[in-house]
mmCIF file of C-alpha atoms and ligand atoms in Angstrom:
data_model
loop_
_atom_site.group_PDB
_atom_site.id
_atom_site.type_symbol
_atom_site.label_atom_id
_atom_site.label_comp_id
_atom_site.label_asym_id
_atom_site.label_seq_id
_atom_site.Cartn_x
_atom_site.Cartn_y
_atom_site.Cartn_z
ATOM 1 C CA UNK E 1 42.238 -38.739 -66.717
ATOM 2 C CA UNK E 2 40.029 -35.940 -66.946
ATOM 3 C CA UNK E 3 38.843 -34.730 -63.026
ATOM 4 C CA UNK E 4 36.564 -31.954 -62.988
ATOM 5 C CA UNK E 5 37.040 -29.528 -60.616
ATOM 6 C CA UNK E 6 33.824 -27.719 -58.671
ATOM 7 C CA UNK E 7 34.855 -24.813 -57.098
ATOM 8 C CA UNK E 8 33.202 -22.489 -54.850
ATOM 9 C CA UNK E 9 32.246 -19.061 -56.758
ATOM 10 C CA UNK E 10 31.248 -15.895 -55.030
ATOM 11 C CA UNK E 11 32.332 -12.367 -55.096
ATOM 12 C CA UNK E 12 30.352 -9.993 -52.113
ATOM 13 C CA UNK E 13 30.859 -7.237 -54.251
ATOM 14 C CA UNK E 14 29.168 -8.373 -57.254
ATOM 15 C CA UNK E 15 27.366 -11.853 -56.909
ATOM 16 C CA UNK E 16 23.894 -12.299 -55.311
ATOM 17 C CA UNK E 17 24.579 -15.755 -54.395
ATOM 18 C CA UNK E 18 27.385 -18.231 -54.547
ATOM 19 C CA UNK E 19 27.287 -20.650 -57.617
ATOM 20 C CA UNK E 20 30.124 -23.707 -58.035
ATOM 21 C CA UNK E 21 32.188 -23.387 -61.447
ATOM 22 C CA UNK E 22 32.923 -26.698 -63.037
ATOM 23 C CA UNK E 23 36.529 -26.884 -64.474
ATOM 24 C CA UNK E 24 37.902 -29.941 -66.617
ATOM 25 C CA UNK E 25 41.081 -30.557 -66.885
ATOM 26 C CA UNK E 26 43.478 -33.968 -67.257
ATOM 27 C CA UNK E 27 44.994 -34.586 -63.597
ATOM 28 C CA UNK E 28 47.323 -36.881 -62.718
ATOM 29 C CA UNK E 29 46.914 -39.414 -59.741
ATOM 30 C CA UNK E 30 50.057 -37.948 -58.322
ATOM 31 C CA UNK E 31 49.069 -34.461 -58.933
ATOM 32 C CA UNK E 32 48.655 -32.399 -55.839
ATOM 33 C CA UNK E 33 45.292 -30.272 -55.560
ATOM 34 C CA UNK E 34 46.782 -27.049 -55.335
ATOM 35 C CA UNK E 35 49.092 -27.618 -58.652
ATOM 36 C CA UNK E 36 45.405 -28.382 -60.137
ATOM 37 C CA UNK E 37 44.412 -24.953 -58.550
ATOM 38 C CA UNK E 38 47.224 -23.351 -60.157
ATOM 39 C CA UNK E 39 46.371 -24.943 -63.855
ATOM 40 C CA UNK E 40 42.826 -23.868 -63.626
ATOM 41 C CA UNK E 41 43.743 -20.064 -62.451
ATOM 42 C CA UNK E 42 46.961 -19.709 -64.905
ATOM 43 C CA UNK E 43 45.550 -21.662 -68.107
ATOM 44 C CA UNK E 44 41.363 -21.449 -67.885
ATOM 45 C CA UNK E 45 40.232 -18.724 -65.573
ATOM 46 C CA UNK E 46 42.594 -16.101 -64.038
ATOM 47 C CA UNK E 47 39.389 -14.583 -61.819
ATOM 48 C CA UNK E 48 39.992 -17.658 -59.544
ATOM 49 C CA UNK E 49 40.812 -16.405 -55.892
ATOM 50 C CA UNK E 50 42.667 -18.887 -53.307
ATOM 51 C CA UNK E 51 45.222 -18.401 -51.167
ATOM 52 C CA UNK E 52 49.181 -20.286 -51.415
ATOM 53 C CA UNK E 53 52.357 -19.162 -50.403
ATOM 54 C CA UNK E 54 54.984 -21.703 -49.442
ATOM 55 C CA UNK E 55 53.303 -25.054 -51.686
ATOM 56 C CA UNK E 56 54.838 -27.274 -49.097
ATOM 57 C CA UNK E 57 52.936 -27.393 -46.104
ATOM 58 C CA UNK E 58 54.423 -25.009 -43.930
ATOM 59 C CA UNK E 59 52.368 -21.455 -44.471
ATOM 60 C CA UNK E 60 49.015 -22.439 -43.502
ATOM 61 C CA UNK E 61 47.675 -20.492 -46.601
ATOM 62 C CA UNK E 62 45.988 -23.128 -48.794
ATOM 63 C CA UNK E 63 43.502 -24.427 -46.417
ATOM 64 C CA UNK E 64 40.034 -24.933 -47.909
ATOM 65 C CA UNK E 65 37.214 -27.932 -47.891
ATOM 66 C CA UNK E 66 38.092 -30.563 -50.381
ATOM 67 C CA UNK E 67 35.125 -32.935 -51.288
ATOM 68 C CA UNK E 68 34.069 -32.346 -47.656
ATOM 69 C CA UNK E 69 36.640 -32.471 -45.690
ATOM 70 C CA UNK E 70 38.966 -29.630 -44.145
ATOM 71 C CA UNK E 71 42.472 -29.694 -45.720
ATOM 72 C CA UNK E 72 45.835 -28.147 -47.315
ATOM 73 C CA UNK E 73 45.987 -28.240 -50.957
ATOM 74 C CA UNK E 74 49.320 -28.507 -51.210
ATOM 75 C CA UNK E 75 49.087 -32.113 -49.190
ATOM 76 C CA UNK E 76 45.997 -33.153 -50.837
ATOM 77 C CA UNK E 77 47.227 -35.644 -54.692
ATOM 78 C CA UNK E 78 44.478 -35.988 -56.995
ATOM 79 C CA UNK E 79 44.429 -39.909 -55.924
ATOM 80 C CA UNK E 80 43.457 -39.528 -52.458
ATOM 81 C CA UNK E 81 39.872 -38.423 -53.465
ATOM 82 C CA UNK E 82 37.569 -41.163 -55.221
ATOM 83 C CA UNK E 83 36.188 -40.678 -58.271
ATOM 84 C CA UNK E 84 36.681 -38.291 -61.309
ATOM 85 C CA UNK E 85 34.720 -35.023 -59.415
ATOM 86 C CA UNK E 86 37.064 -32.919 -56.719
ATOM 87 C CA UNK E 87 34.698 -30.005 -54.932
ATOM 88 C CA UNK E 88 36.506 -27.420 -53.361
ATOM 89 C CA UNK E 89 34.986 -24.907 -50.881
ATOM 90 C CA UNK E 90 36.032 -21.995 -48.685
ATOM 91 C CA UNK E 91 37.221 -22.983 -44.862
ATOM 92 C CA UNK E 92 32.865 -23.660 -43.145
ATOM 93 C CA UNK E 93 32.097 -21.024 -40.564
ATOM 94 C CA UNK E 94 34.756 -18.155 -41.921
ATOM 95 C CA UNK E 95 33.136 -15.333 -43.272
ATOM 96 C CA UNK E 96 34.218 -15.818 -47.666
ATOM 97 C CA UNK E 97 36.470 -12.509 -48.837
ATOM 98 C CA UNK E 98 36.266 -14.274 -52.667
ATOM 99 C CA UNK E 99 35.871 -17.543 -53.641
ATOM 100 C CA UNK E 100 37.774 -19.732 -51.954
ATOM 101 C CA UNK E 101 40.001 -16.709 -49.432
ATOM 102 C CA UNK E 102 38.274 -16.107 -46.243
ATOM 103 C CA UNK E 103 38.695 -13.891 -43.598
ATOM 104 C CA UNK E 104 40.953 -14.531 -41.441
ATOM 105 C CA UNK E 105 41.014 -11.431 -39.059
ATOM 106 C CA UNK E 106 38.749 -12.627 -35.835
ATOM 107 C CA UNK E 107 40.635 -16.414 -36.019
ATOM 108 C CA UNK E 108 44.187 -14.592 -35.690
ATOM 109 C CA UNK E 109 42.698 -11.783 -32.886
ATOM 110 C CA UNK E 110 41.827 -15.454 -31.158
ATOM 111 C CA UNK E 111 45.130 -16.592 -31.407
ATOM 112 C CA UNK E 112 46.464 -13.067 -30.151
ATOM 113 C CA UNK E 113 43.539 -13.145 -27.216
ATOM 114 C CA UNK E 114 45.771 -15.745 -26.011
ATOM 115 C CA UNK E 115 48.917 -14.033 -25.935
ATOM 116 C CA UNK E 116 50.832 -16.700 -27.497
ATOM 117 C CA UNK E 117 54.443 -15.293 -26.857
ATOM 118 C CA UNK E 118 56.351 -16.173 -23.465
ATOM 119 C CA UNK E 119 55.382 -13.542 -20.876
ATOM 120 C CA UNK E 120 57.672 -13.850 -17.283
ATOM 121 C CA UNK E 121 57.896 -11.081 -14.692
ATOM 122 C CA UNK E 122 60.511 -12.873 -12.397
ATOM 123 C CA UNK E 123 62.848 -10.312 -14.615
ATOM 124 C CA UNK E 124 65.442 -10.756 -17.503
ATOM 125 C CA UNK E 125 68.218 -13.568 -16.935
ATOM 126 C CA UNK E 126 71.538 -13.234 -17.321
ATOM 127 C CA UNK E 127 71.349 -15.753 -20.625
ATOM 128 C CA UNK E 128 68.510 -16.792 -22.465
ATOM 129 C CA UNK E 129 65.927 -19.020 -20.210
ATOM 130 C CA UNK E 130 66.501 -22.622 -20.870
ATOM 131 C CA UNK E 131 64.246 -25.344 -21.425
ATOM 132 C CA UNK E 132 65.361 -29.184 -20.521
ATOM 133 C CA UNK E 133 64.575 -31.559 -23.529
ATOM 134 C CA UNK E 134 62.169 -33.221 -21.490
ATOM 135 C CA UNK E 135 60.356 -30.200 -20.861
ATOM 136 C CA UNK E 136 60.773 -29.112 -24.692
ATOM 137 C CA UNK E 137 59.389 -32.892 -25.382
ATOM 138 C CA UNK E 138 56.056 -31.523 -23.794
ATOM 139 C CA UNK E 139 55.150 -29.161 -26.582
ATOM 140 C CA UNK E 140 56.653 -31.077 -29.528
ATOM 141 C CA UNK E 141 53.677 -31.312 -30.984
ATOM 142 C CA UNK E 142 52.003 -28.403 -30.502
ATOM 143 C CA UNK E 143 55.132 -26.127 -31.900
ATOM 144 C CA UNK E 144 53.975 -27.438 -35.424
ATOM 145 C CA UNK E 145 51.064 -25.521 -35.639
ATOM 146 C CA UNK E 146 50.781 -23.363 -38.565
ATOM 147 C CA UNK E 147 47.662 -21.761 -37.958
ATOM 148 C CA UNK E 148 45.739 -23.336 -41.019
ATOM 149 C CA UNK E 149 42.301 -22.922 -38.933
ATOM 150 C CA UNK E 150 41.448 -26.226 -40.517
ATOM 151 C CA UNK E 151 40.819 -27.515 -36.963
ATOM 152 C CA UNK E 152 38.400 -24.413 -36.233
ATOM 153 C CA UNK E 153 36.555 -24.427 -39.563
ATOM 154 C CA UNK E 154 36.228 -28.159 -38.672
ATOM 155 C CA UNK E 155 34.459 -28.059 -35.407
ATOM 156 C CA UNK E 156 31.216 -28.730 -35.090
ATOM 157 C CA UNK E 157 30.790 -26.346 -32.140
ATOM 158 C CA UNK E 158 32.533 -23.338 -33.982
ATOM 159 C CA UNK E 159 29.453 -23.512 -36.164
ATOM 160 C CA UNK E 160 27.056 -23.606 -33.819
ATOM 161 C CA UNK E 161 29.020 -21.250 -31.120
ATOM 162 C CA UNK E 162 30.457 -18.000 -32.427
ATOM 163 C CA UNK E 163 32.326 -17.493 -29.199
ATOM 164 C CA UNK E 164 34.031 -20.515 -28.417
ATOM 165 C CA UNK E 165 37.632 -19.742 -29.143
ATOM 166 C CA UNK E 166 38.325 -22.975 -31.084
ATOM 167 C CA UNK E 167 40.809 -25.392 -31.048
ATOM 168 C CA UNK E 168 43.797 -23.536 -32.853
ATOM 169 C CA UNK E 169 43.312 -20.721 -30.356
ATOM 170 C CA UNK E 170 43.721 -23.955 -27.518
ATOM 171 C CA UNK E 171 46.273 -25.205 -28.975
ATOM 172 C CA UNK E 172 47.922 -21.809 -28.872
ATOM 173 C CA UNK E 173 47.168 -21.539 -25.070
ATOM 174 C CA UNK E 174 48.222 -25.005 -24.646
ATOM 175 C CA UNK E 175 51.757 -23.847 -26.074
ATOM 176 C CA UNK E 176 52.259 -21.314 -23.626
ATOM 177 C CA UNK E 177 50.747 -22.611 -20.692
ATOM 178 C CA UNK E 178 53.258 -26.403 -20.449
ATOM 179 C CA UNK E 179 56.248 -23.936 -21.605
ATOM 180 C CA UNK E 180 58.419 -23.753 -18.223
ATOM 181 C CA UNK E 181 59.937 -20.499 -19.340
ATOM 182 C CA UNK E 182 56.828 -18.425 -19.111
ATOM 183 C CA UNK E 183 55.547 -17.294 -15.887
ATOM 184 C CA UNK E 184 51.762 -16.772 -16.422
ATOM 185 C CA UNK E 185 50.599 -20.531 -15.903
ATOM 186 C CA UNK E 186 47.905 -19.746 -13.399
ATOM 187 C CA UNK E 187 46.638 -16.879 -14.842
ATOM 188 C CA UNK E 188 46.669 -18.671 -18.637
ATOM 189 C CA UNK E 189 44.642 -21.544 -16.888
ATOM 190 C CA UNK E 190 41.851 -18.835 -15.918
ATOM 191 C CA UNK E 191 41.483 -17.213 -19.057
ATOM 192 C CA UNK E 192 40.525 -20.628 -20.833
ATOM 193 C CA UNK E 193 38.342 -22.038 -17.758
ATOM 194 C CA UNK E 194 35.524 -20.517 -19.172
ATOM 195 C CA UNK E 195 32.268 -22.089 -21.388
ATOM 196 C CA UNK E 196 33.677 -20.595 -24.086
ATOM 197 C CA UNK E 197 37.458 -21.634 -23.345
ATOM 198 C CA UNK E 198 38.567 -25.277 -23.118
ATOM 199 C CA UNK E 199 34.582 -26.173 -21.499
ATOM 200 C CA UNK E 200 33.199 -25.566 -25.160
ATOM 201 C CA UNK E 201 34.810 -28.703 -26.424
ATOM 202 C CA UNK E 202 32.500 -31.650 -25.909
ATOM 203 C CA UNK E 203 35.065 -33.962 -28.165
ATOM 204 C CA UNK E 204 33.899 -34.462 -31.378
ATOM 205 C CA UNK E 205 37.379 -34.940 -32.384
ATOM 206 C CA UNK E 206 37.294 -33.316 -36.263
ATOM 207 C CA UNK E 207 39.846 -30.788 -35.189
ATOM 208 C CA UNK E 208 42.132 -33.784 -34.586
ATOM 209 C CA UNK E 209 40.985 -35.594 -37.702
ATOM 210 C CA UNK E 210 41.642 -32.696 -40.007
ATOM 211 C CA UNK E 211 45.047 -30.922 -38.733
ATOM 212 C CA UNK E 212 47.635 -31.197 -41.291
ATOM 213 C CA UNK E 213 50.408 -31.559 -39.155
ATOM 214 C CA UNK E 214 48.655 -33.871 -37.125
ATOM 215 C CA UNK E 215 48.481 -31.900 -33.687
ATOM 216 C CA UNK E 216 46.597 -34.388 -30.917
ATOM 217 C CA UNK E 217 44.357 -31.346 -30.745
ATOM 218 C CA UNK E 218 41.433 -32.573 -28.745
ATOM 219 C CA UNK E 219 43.819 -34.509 -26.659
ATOM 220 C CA UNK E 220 45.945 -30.965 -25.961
ATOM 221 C CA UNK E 221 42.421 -29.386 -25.070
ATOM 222 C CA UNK E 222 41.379 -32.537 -22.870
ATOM 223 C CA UNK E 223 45.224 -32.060 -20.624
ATOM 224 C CA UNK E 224 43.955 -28.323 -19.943
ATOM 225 C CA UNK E 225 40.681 -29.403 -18.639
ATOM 226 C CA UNK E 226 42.659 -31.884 -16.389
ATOM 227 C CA UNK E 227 45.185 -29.294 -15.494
ATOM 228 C CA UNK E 228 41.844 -26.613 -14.788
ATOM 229 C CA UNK E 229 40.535 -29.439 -12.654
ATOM 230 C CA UNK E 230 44.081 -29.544 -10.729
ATOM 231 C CA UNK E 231 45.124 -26.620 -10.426
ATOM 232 C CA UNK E 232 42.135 -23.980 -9.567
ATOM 233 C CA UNK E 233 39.694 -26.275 -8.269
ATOM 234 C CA UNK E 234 41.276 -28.754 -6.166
ATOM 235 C CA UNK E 235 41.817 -26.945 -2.855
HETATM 236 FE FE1 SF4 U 1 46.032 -26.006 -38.438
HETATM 237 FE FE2 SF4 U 1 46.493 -28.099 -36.764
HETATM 238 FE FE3 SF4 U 1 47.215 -25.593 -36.045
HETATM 239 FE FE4 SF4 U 1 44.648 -26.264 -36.144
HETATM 240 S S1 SF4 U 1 46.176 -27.115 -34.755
HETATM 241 S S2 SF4 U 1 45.535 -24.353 -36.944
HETATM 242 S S3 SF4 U 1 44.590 -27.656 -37.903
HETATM 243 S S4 SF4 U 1 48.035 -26.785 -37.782
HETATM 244 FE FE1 FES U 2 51.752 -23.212 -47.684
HETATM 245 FE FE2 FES U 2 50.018 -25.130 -48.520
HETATM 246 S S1 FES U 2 50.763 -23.383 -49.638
HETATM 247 S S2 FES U 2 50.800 -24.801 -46.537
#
């Protein structure tokens, strides 16, 4: 069937404004969006820019808005959007490097803000620091992050708050702060009590909606807020 594909257009360097391209080509139902992607760069226009790496949901790389909506193309078949017309835009609120790659720098110096690697100052062990499957059980979900930034490119508040640190950067915190082998939990809880931190989430849920490996993200963010409440305020 032929699907045309609308696709975000727009070069800083040399474009005054953004335009969308149209590209036909015959998709099939099964077809994923990004092996459309690649058909359209390799055998129409090789100017195309996008981002892939692994093609298998693991990198994070391919994240973009198709027909509206936050998402990997490599997940994404042909048959999951109505209709013979696919758009696909850059990630919303993420400043556009070329077509459809955006900059990525101030999302990851979030996630590094957080410090999202164990930090303990009780001293080394003798072994490695364990972690009881129930405890491990805690963060099962929030380990498959893949830092996409589908959930911050979907937020409502993102667009409207430049400093709110977003849910992947919450998620991140979240990570660190339930692990029982790091030893910064109160200190962690501090640096996200803040309007900005886990108080900038007023539950509009799209960060849940959209995440690819389908992280309870505003659930995660809702536990810290409890766990804020608990721990700092309480006495
Ligand atoms: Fe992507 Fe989900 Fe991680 Fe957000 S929480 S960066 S949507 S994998
Ligand atoms: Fe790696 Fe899609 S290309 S997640």
């Amino acid at each position: 069937m032929d699907t045309v594909f609308k696709i975000f257009r727009y070069d800083p360097a040399i474009d005054a404004e953004p335009r969308y391209q149209p590209y036909t080509i015959v998709a099939q139902p099964e077809e994923r969006i990004l092996d459309c992607l690649n058909r359209i760069k390799w055998e129409q226009d090789g100017t195309l820019g996008y981002r892939m790496s692994c093609g298998h949901g693991v990198c994070g790389s391919d994240a973009m808005k198709i027909n509206g909506r936050c998402a990997l193309a490599c997940q994404k078949l042909v048959k999951d959007y109505v209709g013979t017309e696919i758009v696909l835009e850059p990630l919303p609120h993420f400043p556009v490097l070329k077509d459809l790659v955006v900059d990525m720098d101030d999302f990851l110096e979030g996630i590094g803000a957080m410090r999202p690697y164990l930090l303990n100052t009780s001293g080394a062990p003798e072994h490695e620091r364990l972690q009881s499957p129930t405890d491990h059980q805690k963060l099962d979900a929030v380990i498959r992050c893949i830092l996409c930034a589908c959930c911050t490119a979907a937020c409502p508040v993102t667009g409207e708050n430049p400093r709110y640190i977003g849910p992947a950067a919450l998620v991140w915190s979240y990570r660190l702060l339930f692990d029982t082998r790091d030893g910064l939990f109160e200190d962690r809880l501090k640096q996200i009590d803040t309007d900005n931190g886990v108080w900038g989430c007023v539950n509009h849920f799209e960060c849940t909606r959209v995440c690819p490996k389908e992280i309870p993200v505003t659930k995660s963010i809702n536990l810290m807020k409890r766990e804020v409440e608990k721990r700092l305020r309480s006495s």
